[in-house]
Short mmCIF file of C-alpha atoms and ligand atoms in Angstrom, two decimals:
data_model
loop_
_atom_site.label_atom_id
_atom_site.label_comp_id
_atom_site.label_asym_id
_atom_site.label_seq_id
_atom_site.Cartn_x
_atom_site.Cartn_y
_atom_site.Cartn_z
CA MET A 409 267.22 124.75 98.63
CA ILE A 410 263.74 125.98 98.91
CA LEU A 411 260.58 124.85 97.23
CA ILE A 412 257.82 127.49 96.88
CA GLY A 413 254.36 127.18 95.25
CA PRO A 414 250.70 127.63 96.02
CA PRO A 415 248.76 125.01 97.83
CA GLY A 416 248.41 121.99 95.43
CA ALA A 417 251.28 123.07 93.12
CA GLY A 418 252.91 119.52 93.72
CA LYS A 419 255.57 120.72 96.15
CA GLY A 420 255.34 117.60 98.26
CA THR A 421 255.40 115.22 95.40
CA GLN A 422 258.40 116.94 93.76
CA ALA A 423 260.28 117.27 97.05
CA ALA A 424 260.12 113.54 97.62
CA ARG A 425 261.65 112.90 94.23
CA LEU A 426 264.35 115.66 94.63
CA VAL A 427 265.60 114.57 98.08
CA ASP A 428 265.87 111.02 96.91
CA LYS A 429 268.31 112.26 94.23
CA LEU A 430 270.10 114.82 96.23
CA HIS A 431 270.34 112.83 99.50
CA ILE A 432 269.32 115.78 101.69
CA PRO A 433 266.42 115.85 104.31
CA HIS A 434 262.97 117.04 103.07
CA ILE A 435 261.83 119.54 105.74
CA SER A 436 258.13 120.48 105.35
CA SER A 437 256.80 122.97 107.81
CA GLY A 438 253.29 121.71 107.01
CA ASP A 439 254.21 118.09 107.79
CA MET A 440 255.90 119.14 110.95
CA LEU A 441 252.88 121.16 112.14
CA ARG A 442 250.58 118.32 111.34
CA ALA A 443 252.79 115.95 113.34
CA ALA A 444 252.68 118.45 116.26
CA VAL A 445 248.85 118.64 115.94
CA LYS A 446 248.62 114.76 115.93
CA GLU A 447 250.99 114.46 118.99
CA GLY A 448 249.04 117.12 120.91
CA THR A 449 252.24 119.16 121.74
CA ALA A 450 251.72 122.82 122.93
CA MET A 451 252.80 124.00 119.50
CA GLY A 452 250.29 121.67 117.81
CA VAL A 453 247.48 122.82 119.97
CA ALA A 454 248.31 126.48 119.17
CA ALA A 455 248.58 125.78 115.50
CA ASP A 456 245.57 123.53 114.91
CA GLY A 457 242.82 126.33 114.55
CA TYR A 458 245.03 128.46 112.11
CA MET A 459 245.69 125.34 109.93
CA LYS A 460 242.09 124.05 109.84
CA ALA A 461 240.97 127.48 108.58
CA GLY A 462 243.69 127.74 106.11
CA LYS A 463 245.33 130.65 107.85
CA LEU A 464 249.04 131.02 108.41
CA VAL A 465 250.46 130.01 111.84
CA PRO A 466 252.30 133.00 113.54
CA ASP A 467 255.77 133.67 112.33
CA ASP A 468 257.54 133.21 115.63
CA VAL A 469 256.16 129.71 116.10
CA VAL A 470 257.08 128.58 112.58
CA ILE A 471 260.44 130.32 112.60
CA GLY A 472 261.50 128.75 115.90
CA MET A 473 260.45 125.36 114.68
CA ILE A 474 262.40 125.53 111.40
CA LEU A 475 265.64 127.02 112.72
CA GLU A 476 265.80 124.38 115.35
CA ARG A 477 265.17 121.64 112.75
CA ILE A 478 267.89 122.91 110.16
CA ALA A 479 270.42 122.93 113.04
CA LYS A 480 270.21 119.06 113.40
CA PRO A 481 273.20 117.10 112.16
CA ASP A 482 271.30 115.52 109.31
CA ALA A 483 270.87 118.94 107.67
CA ALA A 484 274.53 119.85 107.84
CA ASN A 485 275.21 119.05 104.27
CA GLY A 486 271.99 120.73 102.91
CA PHE A 487 268.30 120.50 103.17
CA MET A 488 265.17 121.07 101.07
CA LEU A 489 262.66 123.44 102.71
CA ASP A 490 258.99 122.97 101.64
CA GLY A 491 256.30 125.38 102.78
CA PHE A 492 258.84 127.66 104.55
CA PRO A 493 259.51 130.63 104.28
CA ARG A 494 256.04 131.86 103.43
CA THR A 495 256.44 135.50 104.62
CA ILE A 496 259.16 138.25 104.48
CA PRO A 497 259.86 137.91 108.30
CA GLN A 498 260.32 134.14 107.83
CA ALA A 499 262.71 134.75 104.84
CA GLU A 500 264.71 137.27 106.67
CA ALA A 501 265.00 135.05 109.83
CA LEU A 502 266.28 132.22 107.58
CA GLN A 503 268.66 134.38 105.73
CA ALA A 504 270.15 135.73 109.08
CA ALA A 505 270.50 132.19 110.45
CA MET A 506 272.06 130.94 107.35
CA THR A 507 274.53 133.90 107.13
CA SER A 508 275.58 133.58 110.72
CA ALA A 509 276.22 129.79 110.23
CA GLY A 510 278.37 130.61 107.18
CA TYR A 511 275.96 129.02 104.67
CA ALA A 512 273.80 130.19 101.78
CA ILE A 513 270.59 129.23 100.00
CA ASP A 514 271.65 127.78 96.67
CA ARG A 515 268.26 127.73 94.79
CA VAL A 516 264.66 128.62 95.35
CA LEU A 517 262.35 126.74 92.97
CA LEU A 518 258.94 128.21 92.43
CA ILE A 519 256.38 125.80 91.02
CA GLU A 520 253.74 127.90 89.24
CA VAL A 521 250.14 126.63 88.65
CA PRO A 522 247.14 128.74 87.77
CA ASP A 523 244.64 129.27 90.66
CA GLY A 524 241.71 127.83 88.62
CA LEU A 525 243.49 124.26 88.80
CA LEU A 526 244.42 124.33 92.49
CA VAL A 527 241.01 123.86 94.06
CA ASP A 528 240.44 120.57 92.14
CA ARG A 529 243.89 119.41 92.91
CA GLY A 530 243.48 119.92 96.66
CA VAL A 531 239.91 118.60 96.97
CA GLY A 532 240.97 115.33 95.29
CA ARG A 533 244.24 115.05 97.06
CA ARG A 534 244.66 111.86 99.29
CA ASN A 535 247.81 111.12 101.37
CA ASP A 536 248.98 107.63 102.14
CA PRO A 537 250.08 107.77 105.82
CA VAL A 538 252.16 104.45 105.35
CA THR A 539 254.36 105.36 102.32
CA GLY A 540 253.93 109.10 102.21
CA THR A 541 252.80 109.02 98.64
CA ILE A 542 250.41 111.75 97.47
CA TYR A 543 247.56 110.56 95.20
CA HIS A 544 244.73 112.29 93.42
CA LEU A 545 241.39 110.62 93.07
CA THR A 546 241.16 111.56 89.40
CA PHE A 547 244.64 112.66 88.10
CA ASN A 548 246.79 109.98 89.93
CA PRO A 549 244.37 107.30 91.34
CA PRO A 550 245.54 105.19 94.22
CA PRO A 551 245.54 101.38 94.03
CA ALA A 552 242.10 99.89 95.14
CA ASP A 553 243.57 98.02 98.10
CA ILE A 554 244.89 100.99 99.95
CA VAL A 555 242.02 103.46 99.39
CA GLY A 556 240.60 102.72 102.89
CA ARG A 557 243.80 103.96 104.65
CA LEU A 558 244.20 107.27 102.64
CA VAL A 559 243.97 110.58 104.51
CA HIS A 560 242.13 113.73 103.23
CA ARG A 561 243.67 116.79 104.78
CA LYS A 562 241.28 118.86 106.91
CA ASP A 563 242.47 121.96 105.03
CA ASP A 564 241.96 120.48 101.59
CA THR A 565 238.38 121.66 101.28
CA ALA A 566 237.45 124.30 98.68
CA GLU A 567 236.87 126.92 101.48
CA ALA A 568 240.17 126.40 103.25
CA ILE A 569 242.12 126.16 99.82
CA ASN A 570 240.62 129.53 98.74
CA GLU A 571 241.80 130.97 102.06
CA ARG A 572 245.25 129.55 101.68
CA LEU A 573 245.42 130.96 98.06
CA HIS A 574 244.48 134.37 99.57
CA TYR A 575 247.40 134.09 101.96
CA TYR A 576 249.68 132.93 99.27
CA SER A 577 248.95 136.05 97.08
CA SER A 578 249.20 138.50 100.02
CA TRP A 579 252.26 136.99 102.02
CA THR A 580 254.17 134.70 99.79
CA ALA A 581 254.41 136.82 96.65
CA PRO A 582 256.58 139.39 98.42
CA THR A 583 258.68 136.45 99.51
CA ILE A 584 259.13 135.30 95.93
CA ARG A 585 260.41 138.80 95.05
CA PHE A 586 262.98 138.66 97.98
CA TYR A 587 264.55 135.63 96.27
CA GLN A 588 264.15 136.97 92.88
CA ASP A 589 266.15 139.97 93.91
CA LEU A 590 268.89 137.70 95.32
CA GLY A 591 269.18 136.07 91.77
CA ILE A 592 268.53 132.57 93.07
CA LEU A 593 264.91 132.10 92.03
CA ARG A 594 264.01 129.55 89.30
CA ARG A 595 260.44 129.32 87.98
CA VAL A 596 258.91 126.01 86.76
CA ASP A 597 255.67 125.42 85.09
CA GLY A 598 253.71 122.99 87.38
CA VAL A 599 250.95 122.12 85.01
CA GLY A 600 251.28 118.46 83.65
CA THR A 601 252.15 115.16 85.08
CA PRO A 602 254.47 114.76 87.99
CA ASP A 603 257.06 113.35 85.56
CA GLU A 604 256.73 116.30 83.21
CA VAL A 605 257.27 118.71 86.08
CA THR A 606 260.23 116.66 87.50
CA ALA A 607 261.91 116.94 83.92
CA ARG A 608 261.38 120.77 83.98
CA ILE A 609 262.87 121.03 87.51
CA THR A 610 265.93 119.06 86.52
CA THR A 611 266.50 121.50 83.58
CA ALA A 612 265.79 124.54 85.79
CA LEU A 613 268.30 123.45 88.43
CA ALA A 614 271.06 122.90 85.84
CA SER A 615 270.69 126.58 84.76
P1 AMP B 2088 251.32 123.05 103.78
O1 AMP B 2088 251.41 121.64 104.11
O2 AMP B 2088 252.70 123.59 103.39
O3 AMP B 2088 250.21 123.32 102.84
O4 AMP B 2088 250.87 123.80 105.23
C1 AMP B 2088 249.67 123.50 105.85
C2 AMP B 2088 249.34 124.64 106.76
O5 AMP B 2088 250.32 124.71 107.79
C3 AMP B 2088 249.29 126.02 106.26
O6 AMP B 2088 247.98 126.39 105.56
C4 AMP B 2088 249.46 126.79 107.44
O7 AMP B 2088 248.31 126.91 108.29
C5 AMP B 2088 250.44 126.09 108.20
N1 AMP B 2088 251.96 126.40 107.73
C6 AMP B 2088 252.77 125.62 107.08
N2 AMP B 2088 253.95 126.29 106.82
C7 AMP B 2088 253.78 127.49 107.27
C8 AMP B 2088 254.57 128.68 107.38
N3 AMP B 2088 255.78 128.64 106.77
N4 AMP B 2088 254.09 129.87 107.92
C9 AMP B 2088 252.90 129.79 108.38
N5 AMP B 2088 252.09 128.69 108.52
C10 AMP B 2088 252.50 127.61 107.93
#
């Protein structure tokens, strides 16, 4: 299964809930790249500049990373991709790898949120590195005793979010059409509380 949506659509929050229910690994290209940056691996060093600026990391780097990850044993019974694919070459590489392994993508879930809401969502977003929970300073405030340990992503500035939105409309929109043409895309309105969006996703997945 694949989760697609603009930056700040709520993919991370909803993916965490879905994988709990479906018992499959949550594979987030953004999380994997951030871990590589933190560890200072060659891939992380190469990706850091692109990420800080809100630009896409080159396809060959991301494709290699994800194909290696989905070949691991814990993904043998399914997986949830979050943030990948974001371009047509990525979608085609995934499709080819799945076909040659005898598997298929079941569902692609598109979480839609108007651009006007996304900058506020990103600028106020804070991640808890201990539990992985994603908060928002206004819409989903964190408990006071953990505020000190929360992390604000370097690319959650208004400038980088606008750049990410630009890449989303240029590169990811054709990817959405790719899955629409395959008949496996489901659209979900991502405006509302996390619980409201989860309820819509449950309905969409049943269809
Ligand atoms: P995310 O956590 O999905 O918002 O991703 C954060 C950043 O990581 C993006 O703005 C890109 O710089 C990079 N990134 C994550 N996934 C991809 C991908 N599939 N293709 C290219 N760059 C990616």
